Short mmCIF file of C-alpha atoms in Angstrom, two decimals:
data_model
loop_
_atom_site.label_atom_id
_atom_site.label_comp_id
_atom_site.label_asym_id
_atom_site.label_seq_id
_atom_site.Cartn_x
_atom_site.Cartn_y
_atom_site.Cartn_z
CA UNK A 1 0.00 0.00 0.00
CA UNK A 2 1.67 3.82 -0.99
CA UNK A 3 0.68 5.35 2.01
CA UNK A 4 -0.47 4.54 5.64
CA UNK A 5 -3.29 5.55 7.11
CA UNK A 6 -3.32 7.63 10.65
CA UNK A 7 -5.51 7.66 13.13
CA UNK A 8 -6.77 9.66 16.39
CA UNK A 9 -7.28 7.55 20.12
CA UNK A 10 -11.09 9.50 19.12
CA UNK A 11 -11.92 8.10 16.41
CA UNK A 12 -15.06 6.05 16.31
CA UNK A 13 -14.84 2.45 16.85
CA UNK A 14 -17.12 1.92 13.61
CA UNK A 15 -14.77 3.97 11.03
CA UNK A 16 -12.29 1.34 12.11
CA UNK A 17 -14.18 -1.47 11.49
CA UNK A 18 -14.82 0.11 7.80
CA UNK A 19 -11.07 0.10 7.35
CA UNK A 20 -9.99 -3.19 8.74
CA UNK A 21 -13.01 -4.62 6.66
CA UNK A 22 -11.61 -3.26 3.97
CA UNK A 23 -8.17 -3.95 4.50
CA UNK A 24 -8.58 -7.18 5.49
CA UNK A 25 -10.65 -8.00 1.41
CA UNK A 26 -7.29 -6.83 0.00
CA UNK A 27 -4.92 -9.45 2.19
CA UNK A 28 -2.97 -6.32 3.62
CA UNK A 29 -4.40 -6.33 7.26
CA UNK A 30 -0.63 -7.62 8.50
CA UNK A 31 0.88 -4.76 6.87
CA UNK A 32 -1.42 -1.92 8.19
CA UNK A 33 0.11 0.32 11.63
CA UNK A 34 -2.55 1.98 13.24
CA UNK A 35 -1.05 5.76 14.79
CA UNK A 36 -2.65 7.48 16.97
CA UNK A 37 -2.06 10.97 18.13
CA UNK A 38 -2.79 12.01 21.87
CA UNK A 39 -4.87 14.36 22.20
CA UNK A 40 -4.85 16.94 25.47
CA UNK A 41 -8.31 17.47 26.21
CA UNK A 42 -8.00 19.25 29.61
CA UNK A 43 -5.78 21.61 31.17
CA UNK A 44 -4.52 21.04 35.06
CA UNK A 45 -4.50 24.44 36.66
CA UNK A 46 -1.98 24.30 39.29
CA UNK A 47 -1.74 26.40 42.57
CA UNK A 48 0.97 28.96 41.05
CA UNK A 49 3.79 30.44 42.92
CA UNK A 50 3.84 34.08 42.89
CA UNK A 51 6.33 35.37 44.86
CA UNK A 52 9.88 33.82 45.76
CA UNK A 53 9.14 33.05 48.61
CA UNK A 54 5.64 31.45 48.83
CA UNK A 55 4.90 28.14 49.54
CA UNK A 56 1.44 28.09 50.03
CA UNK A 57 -1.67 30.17 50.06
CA UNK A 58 -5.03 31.55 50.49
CA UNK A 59 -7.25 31.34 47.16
CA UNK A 60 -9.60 34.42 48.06
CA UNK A 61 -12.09 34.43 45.17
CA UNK A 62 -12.96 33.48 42.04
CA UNK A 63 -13.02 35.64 39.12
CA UNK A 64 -15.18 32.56 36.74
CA UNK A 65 -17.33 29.92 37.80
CA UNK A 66 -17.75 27.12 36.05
CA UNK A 67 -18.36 26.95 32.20
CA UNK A 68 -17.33 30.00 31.60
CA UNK A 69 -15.04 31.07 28.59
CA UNK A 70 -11.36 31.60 29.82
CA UNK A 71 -9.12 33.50 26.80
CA UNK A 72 -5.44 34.02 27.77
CA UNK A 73 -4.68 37.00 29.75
CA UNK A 74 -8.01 36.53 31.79
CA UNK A 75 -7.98 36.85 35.66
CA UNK A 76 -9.03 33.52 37.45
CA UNK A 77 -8.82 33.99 40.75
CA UNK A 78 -7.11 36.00 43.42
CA UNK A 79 -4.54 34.23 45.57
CA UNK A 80 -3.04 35.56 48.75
CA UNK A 81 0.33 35.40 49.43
CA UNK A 82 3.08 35.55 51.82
CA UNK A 83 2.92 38.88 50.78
CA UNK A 84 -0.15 40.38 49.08
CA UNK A 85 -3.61 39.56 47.46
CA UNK A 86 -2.21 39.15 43.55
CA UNK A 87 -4.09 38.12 40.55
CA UNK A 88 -3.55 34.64 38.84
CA UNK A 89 -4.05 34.74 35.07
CA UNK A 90 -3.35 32.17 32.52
CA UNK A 91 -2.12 32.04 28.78
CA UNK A 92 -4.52 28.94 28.11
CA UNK A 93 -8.28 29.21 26.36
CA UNK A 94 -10.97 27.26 26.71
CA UNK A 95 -14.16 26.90 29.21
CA UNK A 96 -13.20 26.31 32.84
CA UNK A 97 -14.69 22.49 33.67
CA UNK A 98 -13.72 22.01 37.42
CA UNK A 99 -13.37 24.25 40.57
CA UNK A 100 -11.56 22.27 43.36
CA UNK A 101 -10.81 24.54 45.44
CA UNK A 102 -13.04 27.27 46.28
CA UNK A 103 -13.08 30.74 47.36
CA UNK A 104 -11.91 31.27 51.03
CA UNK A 105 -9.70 28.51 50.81
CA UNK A 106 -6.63 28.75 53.07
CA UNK A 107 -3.04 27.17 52.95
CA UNK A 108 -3.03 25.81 49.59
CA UNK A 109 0.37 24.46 48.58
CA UNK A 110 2.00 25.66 45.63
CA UNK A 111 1.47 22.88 42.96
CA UNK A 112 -1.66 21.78 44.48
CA UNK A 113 -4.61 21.14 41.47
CA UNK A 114 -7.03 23.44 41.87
CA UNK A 115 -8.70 23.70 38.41
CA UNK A 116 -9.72 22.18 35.46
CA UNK A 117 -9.43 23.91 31.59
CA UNK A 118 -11.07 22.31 28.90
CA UNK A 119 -10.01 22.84 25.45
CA UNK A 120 -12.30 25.19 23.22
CA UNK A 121 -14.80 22.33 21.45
CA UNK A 122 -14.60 20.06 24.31
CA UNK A 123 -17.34 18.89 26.68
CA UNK A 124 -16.57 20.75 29.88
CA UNK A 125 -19.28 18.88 31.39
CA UNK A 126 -17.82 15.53 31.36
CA UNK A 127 -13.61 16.76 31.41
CA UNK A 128 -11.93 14.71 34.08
CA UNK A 129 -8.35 14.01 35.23
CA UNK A 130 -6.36 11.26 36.66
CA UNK A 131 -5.20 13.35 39.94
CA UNK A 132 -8.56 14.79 41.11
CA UNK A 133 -7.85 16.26 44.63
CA UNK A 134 -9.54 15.08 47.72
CA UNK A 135 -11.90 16.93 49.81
CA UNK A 136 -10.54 17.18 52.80
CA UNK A 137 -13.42 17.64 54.61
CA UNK A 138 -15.15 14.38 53.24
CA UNK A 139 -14.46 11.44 56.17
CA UNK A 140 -14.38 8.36 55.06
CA UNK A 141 -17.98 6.49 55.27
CA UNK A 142 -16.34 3.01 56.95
CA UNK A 143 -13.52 4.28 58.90
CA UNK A 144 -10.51 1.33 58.82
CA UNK A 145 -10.65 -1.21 61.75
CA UNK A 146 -7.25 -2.28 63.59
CA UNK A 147 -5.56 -4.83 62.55
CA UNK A 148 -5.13 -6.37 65.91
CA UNK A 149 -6.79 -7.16 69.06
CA UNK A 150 -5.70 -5.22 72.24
CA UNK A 151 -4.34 -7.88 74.45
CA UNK A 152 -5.38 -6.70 77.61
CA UNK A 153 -7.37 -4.02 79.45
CA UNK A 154 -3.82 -2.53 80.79
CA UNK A 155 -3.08 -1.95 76.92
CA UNK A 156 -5.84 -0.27 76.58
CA UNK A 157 -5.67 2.11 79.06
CA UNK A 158 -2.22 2.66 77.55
CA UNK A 159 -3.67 3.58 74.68
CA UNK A 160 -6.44 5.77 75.89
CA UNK A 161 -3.87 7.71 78.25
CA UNK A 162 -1.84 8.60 75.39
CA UNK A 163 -4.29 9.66 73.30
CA UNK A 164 -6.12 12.00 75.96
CA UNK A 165 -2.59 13.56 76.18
CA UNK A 166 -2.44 14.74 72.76
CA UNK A 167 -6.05 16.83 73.02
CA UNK A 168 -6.24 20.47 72.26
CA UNK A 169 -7.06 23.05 74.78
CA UNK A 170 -10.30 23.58 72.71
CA UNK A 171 -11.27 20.03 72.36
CA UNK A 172 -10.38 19.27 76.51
CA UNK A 173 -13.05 22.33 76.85
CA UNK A 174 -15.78 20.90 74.94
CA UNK A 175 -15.06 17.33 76.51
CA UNK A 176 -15.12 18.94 80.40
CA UNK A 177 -18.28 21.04 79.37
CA UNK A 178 -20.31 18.45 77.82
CA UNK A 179 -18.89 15.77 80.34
CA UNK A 180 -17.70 13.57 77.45
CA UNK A 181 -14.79 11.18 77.45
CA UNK A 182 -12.63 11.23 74.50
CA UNK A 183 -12.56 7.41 73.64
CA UNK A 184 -16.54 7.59 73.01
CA UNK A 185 -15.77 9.40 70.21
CA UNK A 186 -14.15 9.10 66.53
CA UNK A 187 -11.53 11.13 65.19
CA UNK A 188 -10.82 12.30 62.26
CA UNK A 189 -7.55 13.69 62.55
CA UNK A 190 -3.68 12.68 61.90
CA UNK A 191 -3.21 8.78 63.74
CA UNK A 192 -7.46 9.11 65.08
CA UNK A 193 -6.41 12.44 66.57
CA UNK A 194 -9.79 13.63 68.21
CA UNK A 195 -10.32 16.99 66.96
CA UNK A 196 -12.59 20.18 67.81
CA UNK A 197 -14.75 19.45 64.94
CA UNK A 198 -15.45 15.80 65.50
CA UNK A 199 -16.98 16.76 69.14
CA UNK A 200 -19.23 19.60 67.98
CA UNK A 201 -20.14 17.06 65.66
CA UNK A 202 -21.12 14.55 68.42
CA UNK A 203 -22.58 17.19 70.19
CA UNK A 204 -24.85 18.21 67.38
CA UNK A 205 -25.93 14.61 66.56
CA UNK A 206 -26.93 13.59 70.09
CA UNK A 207 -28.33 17.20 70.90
CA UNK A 208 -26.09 17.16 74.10
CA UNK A 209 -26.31 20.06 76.93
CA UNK A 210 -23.89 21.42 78.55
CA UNK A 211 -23.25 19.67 81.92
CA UNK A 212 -24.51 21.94 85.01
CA UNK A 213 -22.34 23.25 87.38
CA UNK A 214 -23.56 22.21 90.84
CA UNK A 215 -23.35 25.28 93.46
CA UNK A 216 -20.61 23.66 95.52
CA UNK A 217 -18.31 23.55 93.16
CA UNK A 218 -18.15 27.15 92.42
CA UNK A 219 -15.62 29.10 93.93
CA UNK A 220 -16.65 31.54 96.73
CA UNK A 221 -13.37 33.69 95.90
CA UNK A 222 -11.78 35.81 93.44
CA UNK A 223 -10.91 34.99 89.53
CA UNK A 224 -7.46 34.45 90.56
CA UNK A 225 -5.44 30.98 89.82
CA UNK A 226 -4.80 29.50 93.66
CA UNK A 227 -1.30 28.08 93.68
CA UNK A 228 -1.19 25.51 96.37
CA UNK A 229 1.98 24.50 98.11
CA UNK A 230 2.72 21.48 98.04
CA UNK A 231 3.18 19.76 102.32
CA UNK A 232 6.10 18.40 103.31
CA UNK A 233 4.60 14.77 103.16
CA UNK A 234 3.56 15.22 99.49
CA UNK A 235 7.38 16.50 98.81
CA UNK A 236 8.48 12.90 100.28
CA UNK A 237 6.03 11.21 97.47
CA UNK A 238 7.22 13.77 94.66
CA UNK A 239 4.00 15.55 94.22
CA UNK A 240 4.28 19.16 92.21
CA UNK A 241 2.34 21.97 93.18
CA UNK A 242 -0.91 22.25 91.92
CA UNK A 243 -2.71 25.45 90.12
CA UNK A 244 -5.99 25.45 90.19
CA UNK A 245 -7.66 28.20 87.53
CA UNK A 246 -11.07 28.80 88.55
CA UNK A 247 -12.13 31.33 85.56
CA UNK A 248 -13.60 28.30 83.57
CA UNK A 249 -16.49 28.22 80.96
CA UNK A 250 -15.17 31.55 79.54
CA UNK A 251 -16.41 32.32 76.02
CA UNK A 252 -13.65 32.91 73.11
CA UNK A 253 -13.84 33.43 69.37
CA UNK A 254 -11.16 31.70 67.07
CA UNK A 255 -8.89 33.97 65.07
CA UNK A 256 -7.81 33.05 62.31
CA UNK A 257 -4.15 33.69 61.22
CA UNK A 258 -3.60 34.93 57.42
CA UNK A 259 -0.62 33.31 55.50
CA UNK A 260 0.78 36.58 55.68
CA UNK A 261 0.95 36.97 59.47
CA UNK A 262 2.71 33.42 59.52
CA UNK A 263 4.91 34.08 57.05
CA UNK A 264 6.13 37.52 58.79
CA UNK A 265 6.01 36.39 62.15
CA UNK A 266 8.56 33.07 60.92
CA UNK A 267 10.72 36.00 59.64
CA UNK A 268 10.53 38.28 62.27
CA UNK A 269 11.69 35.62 64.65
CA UNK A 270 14.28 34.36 61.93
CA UNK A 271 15.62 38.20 61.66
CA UNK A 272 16.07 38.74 65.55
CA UNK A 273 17.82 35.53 66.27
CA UNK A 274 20.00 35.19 63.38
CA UNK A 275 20.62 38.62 62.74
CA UNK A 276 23.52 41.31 65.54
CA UNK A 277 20.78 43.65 65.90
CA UNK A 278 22.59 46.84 67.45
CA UNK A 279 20.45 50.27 68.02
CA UNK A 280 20.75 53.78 68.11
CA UNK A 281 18.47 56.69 68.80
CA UNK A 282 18.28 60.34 68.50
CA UNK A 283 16.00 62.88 69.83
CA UNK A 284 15.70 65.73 67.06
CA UNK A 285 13.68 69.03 67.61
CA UNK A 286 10.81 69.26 64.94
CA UNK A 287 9.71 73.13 65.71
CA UNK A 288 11.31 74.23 62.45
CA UNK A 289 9.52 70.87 60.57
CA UNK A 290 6.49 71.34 61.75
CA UNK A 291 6.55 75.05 61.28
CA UNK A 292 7.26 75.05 58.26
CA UNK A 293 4.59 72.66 56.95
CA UNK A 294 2.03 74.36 58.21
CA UNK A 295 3.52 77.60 56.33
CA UNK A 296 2.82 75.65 52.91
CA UNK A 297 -0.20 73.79 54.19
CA UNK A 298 -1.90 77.94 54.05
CA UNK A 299 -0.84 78.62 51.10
CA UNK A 300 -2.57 75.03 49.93
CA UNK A 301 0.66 73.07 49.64
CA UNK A 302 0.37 70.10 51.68
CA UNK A 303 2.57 67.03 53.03
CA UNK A 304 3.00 65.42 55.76
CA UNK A 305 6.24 64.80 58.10
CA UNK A 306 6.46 61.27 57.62
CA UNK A 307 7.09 62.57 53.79
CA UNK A 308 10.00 64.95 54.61
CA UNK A 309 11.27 62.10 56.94
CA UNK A 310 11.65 59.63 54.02
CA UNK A 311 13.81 62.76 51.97
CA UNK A 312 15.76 62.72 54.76
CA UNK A 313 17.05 59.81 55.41
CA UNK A 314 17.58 58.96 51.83
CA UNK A 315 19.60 62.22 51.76
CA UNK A 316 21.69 60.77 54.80
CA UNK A 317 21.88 57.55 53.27
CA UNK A 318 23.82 59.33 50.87
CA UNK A 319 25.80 61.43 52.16
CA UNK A 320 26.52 58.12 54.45
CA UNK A 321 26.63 55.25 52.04
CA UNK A 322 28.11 52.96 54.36
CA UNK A 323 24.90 52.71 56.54
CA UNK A 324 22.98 52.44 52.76
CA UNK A 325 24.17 48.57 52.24
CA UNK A 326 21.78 45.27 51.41
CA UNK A 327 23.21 41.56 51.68
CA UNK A 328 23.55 39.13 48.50
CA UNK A 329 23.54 36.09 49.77
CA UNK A 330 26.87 36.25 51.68
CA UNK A 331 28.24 39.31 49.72
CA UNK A 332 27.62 42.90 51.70
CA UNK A 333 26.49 45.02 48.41
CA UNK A 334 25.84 48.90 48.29
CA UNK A 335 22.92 50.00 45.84
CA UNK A 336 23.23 52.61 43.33
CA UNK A 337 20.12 53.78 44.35
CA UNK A 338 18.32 54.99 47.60
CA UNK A 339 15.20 53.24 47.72
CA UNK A 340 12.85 53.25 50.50
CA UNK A 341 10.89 50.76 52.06
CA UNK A 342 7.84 52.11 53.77
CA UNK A 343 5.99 50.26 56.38
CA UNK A 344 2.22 49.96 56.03
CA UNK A 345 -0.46 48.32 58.21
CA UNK A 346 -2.99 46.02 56.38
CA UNK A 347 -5.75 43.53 57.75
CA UNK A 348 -3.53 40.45 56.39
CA UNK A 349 -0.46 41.93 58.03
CA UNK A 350 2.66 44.08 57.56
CA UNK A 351 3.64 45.13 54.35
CA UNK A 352 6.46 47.60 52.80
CA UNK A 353 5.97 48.80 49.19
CA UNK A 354 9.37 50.89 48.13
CA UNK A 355 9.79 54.26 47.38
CA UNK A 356 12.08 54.25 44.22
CA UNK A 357 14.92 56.45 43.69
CA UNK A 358 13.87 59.19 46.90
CA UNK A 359 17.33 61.31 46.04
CA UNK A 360 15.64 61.96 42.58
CA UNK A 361 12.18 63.01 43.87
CA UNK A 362 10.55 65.87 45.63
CA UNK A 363 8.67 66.02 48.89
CA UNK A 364 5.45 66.23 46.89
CA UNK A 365 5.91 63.55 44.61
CA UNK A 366 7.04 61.04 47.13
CA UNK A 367 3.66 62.26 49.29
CA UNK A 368 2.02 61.17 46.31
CA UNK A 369 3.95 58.05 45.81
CA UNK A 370 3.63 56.50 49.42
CA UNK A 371 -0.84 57.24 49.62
CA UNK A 372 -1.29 55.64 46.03
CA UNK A 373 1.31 52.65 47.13
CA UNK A 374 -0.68 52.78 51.06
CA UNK A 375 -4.07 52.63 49.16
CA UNK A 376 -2.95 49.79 47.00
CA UNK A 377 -1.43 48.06 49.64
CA UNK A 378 -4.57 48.01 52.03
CA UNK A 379 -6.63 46.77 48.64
CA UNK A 380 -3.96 44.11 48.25
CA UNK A 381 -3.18 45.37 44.46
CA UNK A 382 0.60 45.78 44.63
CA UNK A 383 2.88 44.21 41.96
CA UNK A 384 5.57 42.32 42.95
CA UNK A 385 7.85 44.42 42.74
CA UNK A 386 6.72 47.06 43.87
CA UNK A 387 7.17 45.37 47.39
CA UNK A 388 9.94 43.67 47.18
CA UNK A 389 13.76 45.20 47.06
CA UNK A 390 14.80 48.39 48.80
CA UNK A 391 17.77 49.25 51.02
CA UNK A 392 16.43 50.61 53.91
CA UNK A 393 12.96 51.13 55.83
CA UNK A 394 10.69 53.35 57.72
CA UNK A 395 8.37 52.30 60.61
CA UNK A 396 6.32 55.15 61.37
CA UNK A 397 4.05 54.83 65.02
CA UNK A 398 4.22 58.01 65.67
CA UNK A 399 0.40 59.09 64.06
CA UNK A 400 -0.38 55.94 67.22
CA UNK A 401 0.53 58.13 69.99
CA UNK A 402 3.77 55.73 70.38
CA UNK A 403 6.55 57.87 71.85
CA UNK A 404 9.72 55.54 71.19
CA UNK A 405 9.83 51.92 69.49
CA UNK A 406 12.42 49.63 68.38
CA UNK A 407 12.05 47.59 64.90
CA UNK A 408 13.42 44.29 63.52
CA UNK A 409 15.81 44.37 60.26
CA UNK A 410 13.73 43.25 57.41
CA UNK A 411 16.33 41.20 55.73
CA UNK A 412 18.59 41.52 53.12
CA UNK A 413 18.47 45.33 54.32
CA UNK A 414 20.52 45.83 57.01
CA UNK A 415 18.84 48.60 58.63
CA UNK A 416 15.34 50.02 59.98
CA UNK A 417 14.42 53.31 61.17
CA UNK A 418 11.64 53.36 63.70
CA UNK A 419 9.77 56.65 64.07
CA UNK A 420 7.73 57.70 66.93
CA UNK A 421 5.49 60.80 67.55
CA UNK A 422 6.45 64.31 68.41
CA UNK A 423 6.08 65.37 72.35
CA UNK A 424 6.54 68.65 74.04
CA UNK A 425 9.66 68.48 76.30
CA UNK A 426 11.85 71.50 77.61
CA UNK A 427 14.84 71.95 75.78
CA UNK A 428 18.15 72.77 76.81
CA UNK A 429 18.03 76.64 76.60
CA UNK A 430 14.96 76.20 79.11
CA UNK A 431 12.21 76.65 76.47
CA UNK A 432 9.82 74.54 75.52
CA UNK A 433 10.12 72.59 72.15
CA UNK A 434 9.04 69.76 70.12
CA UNK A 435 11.18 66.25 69.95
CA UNK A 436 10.72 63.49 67.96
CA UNK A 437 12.51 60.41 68.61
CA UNK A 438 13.95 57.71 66.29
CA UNK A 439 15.62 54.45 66.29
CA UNK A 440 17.88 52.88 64.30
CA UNK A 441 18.45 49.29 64.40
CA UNK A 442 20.96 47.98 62.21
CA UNK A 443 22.97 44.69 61.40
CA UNK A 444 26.05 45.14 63.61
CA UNK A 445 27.72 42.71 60.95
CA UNK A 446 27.23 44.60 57.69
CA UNK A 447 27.45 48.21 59.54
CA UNK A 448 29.33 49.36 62.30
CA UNK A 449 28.76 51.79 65.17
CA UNK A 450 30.48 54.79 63.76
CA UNK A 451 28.99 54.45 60.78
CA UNK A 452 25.40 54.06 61.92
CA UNK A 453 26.28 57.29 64.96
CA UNK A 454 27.34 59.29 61.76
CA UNK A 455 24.38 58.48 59.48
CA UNK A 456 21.27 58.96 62.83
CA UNK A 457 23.36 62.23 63.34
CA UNK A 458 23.63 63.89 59.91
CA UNK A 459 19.60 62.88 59.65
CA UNK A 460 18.97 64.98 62.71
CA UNK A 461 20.45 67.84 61.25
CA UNK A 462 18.73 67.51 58.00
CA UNK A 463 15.38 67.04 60.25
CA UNK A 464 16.05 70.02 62.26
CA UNK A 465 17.22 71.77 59.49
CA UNK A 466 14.73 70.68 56.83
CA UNK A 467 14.95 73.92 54.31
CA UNK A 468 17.86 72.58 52.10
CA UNK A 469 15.45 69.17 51.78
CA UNK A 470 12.53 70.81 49.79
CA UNK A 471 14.95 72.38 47.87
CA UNK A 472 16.54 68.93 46.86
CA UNK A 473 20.51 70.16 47.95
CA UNK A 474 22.54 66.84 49.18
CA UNK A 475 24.41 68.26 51.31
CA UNK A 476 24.30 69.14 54.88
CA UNK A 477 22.85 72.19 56.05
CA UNK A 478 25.95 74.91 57.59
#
C-alpha cells in the first residue's frame, strides 16, 4: 500500500471497522500500523507560585465559575500570598470544567490542582483528570478497623492515656463542658487524633447540653489561679504543686491567622535571632519641621512629616553610604540607588511597598507616591515588585501616639528606622520645644557603630534643618 493511514485515540470504533473490513478483502491487514495521536483534552490548573518566597496560600475568590469562557490574559482567581492579594491569570483558552478549590480557601500548597481547563470544542461537562484532589473535609464512610486485638485491658488504658494527652485546649473544653470522654468518640484527625470538629459534631448529633455546674463547686473567691503549696509529706512522694484556675467556661472566638501573618512572624523571629541587631536613637527638635509645613499647608501646599522624613534619610543615606548597604547572599552590596521601604499596616499583616529612587524626587511627589502605594497596599493590588527590594525602611508609630519603638531588620536590608510621635519636652536653653525620637536598628555585621552614629546624626540635622530638603541640595545644612 503507498501510504499509511493515521488515526486519532477519538476516532469512532465503527470507522475502524470500515477500514480493517476493507483492508482485510485486500490481504494487507498484517501490513497496516494503526497511529494514533494524543490528544490533550483538559488543562490542570496548578496552585501557582507568585512570589519567591511562597509556599502556600489563600485562594480568596474566584473571578469565573464554572463553564465560563477563559481566553489568555483573563484573571481567574485571586490568591493571597506571603505577601499580598495578587491576581492569577493564565495564557490557556478554553471553558473552565472544574473548581476544586473554592473561594476562602486557606493554605493551599503551591502545585496543588485546583482547576480544570477544557479545550475550546470540548465537553466541559464531562472533562476529568487522573489526579482529582480530595476533599478534605469528606471522612471516610467506613472508617478502617485495627488490625489487631488489644491484648489486655492494661493496653488499653495505655492507649487511651496517650491519646487523651495529645487533646487540644479547645477540644479538653468541649469534653469537660459536655462531660464527654474522649474514647466515646471518633476522630478524624492525623493517627485518630480527636479533633474540635469531631466533638461539635457529636454534640450536634446527640443534641447534648452542657453539663450543670452544681453550686458547691463554684468558687466563693476571686478569679485568681490558687497556687497551692505542696506539704512536706507530698514533697516525700514527689508531688508538684498544683494550680488550680477557677475562671472556667469563659467564652472565646477563634482567630484566624492569614498566610501573611505566619509568614512575617517566621521572619521576624528568623531576623532577631540570626541577625547582631545593634540600636541607636536620636532625639531631634521638629519646631522648624512642623513650622514650616504648616507655612505651605496655608498657602494650599500640603505634606505630611512622615514625607519629609523619608527625603531625609535617603539624603543621609547618601551622604553616608556605608549605613545604605543590602546583603547578596553572603556578599555585603551597596545600591546605586536609595530606595525606600515604607511600612504599612494592612488587615492580612505588615507590608512595605518601596519608594524608588527618593534622592531623585521631591517632597510632593514622594507624598504622592507613598498614599497611592498605602491605598494599593490596604486593597492588596501591589505588583511584585513594587514590594519587594529596597535598602532601607521606615516604621512610622508616631500618628499611634507611640513615643519611642524599636524595629526588627527586614532582611537583606541591614537597617530600619523606627519613628515615633512628636512630644513637648523643655529643651536645653529652658524653652519649651518639640522632639521626635527615632531608632535605628541595624545589622552590627554589615554596619558598624560609627557608621550608623554618623548616618542617625547627619539625619537629625537635616530634620532640624529641613529647608535645604525641599529644595533637593545633598548636602548638609551649615
Amino acid at each position: 500500500m503507498a501510504s499509511i493511514t493515521r488515526f486519532r485515540a477519538c476516532d469512532h470504533l465503527l470507522n475502524l471497522n470500515i477500514f480493517r473490513s476493507s483492508f482485510k478483502k485486500n490481504g494487507m491487514l498484517n501490513a497496516l500500523w494503526f497511529h494514533t495521536t494524543p490528544r490533550r483534552l483538559v488543562v490542570e490548573l496548578k496552585m501557582p507560585s507568585l512570589s519567591p518566597t511562597m509556599t502556600s496560600g489563600t485562594i480568596v475568590n474566584w473571578h469565573k465559575k464554572e463553564g465560563d469562557t477563559v481566553n489568555p490574559g483573563d484573571v481567574l482567581c485571586e490568591i493571597q500570598t506571603d505577601k499580598a492579594v495578587m491576581a492569577f491569570e493564565t495564557e490557556e483558552e478554553g471553558t473552565l470544567a472544574k473548581i476544586f478549590i473554592g473561594n476562602d480557601s486557606h493554605d493551599v500548597q503551591v502545585g496543588s490542582l485546583i482547576a480544570l481547563l477544557a479545550e475550546p470544542g470540548e465537553d466541559w461537562k464531562n472533562a476529568t483528570c487522573s489526579d482529582t484532589p480530595k476533599v478534605a473535609s469528606e471522612k471516610p464512610k467506613n472508617p478502617p478497623k485495627p488490625n489487631c486485638e488489644v491484648s489486655s485491658s492494661e493496653h488499653q488504658d495505655k492507649r487511651n492515656s496517650k491519646r487523651a494527652m495529645t487533646l487540644g485546649p479547645a477540644v479538653r473544653n468541649l469534653l469537660e463542658r459536655y462531660g464527654l470522654s474522649p474514647i466515646a468518640i471518633l476522630g478524624s484527625g492525623p493517627r485518630g487524633l480527636l479533633l474540635k470538629g469531631d466533638v461539635l459534631h457529636h454534640i450536634q448529633k446527640e443534641n447534648l447540653k452542657p453539663v450543670p455546674i452544681s453550686s458547691a463547686a463554684e468558687p466563693k473567691i476571686s478569679s485568681k489561679a490558687i497556687v497551692t503549696e505542696p506539704q512536706k509529706s507530698d514533697l516525700q512522694k514527689g508531688t508538684t504543686k498544683k494550680i488550680q484556675n477557677l475562671t472556667h467556661e469563659q467564652e472565646y472566638q477563634d482567630l484566624e491567622l492569614s498566610s501573611m501573618r505566619r509568614t512575617i512572624a517566621k521572619r521576624l523571629t528568623a531576623s532577631k535571632t540570626g541577625i547582631p541587631h545593634a540600636y541607636s536613637t536620636i532625639n531631634c527638635k521638629v519646631d522648624t519641621v512642623m513650622n514650616l509645613r504648616q507655612k505651605f499647608k496655608n498657602e494650599g501646599i500640603k505634606f505630611s512629616i512622615n514625607d519629609i522624613i523619608i527625603k531625609a534619610v535617603a539624603t543621609a543615606l547618601d551622604l553616608c553610604p556605608e549605613a545604605n548597604v543590602i546583603w547578596q547572599g553572603d556578599q555585603l552590596v551597596q545600591p546605586t540607588n536609595v530606595d525606600i521601604s515604607v511600612a504599612v499596616a494592612t488587615n492580612s499583616g505588615l507590608i512595605t511597598p518601596i519608594v524608588t529612587d527618593v534622592l531623585g524626587r521631591g517632597v510632593l511627589e514622594i507624598g504622592d507616591m507613598v498614599r497611592d502605594l498605602a491605598e494599593r497596599a490596604r486593597g492588596g493590588k501591589l505588583q511584585l515588585h513594587e514590594f519587594q527590594g529596597g535598602s532601607f525602611t521606615i516604621s512610622n508609630l508616631g500618628m499611634y501616639g507611640v513615643s519611642e519603638f524599636s524595629a526588627i531588620i527586614n532582611p537583606p536590608q541591614c537597617a530600619i528606622l523606627a519613628v515615633g510621635g512628636s512630644r513637648l519636652e523643655l529643651g536645653d536653653d529652658g524653652k519649651p520645644a518639640m522632639v521626635m525620637s527615632a531608632t535605628l536598628s541595624y545589622d552590627g555585621e554589615a554596619i558598624s557603630p560609627v557608621a550608623a552614629a554618623t548616618f542617625m546624626s547627619t539625619l537629625q540635622r537635616l530634620l532640624e534643618s529641613p529647608q535645604s530638603l525641599l529644595l533637593g541640595h545633598r548636602s548638609l545644612p551649615e
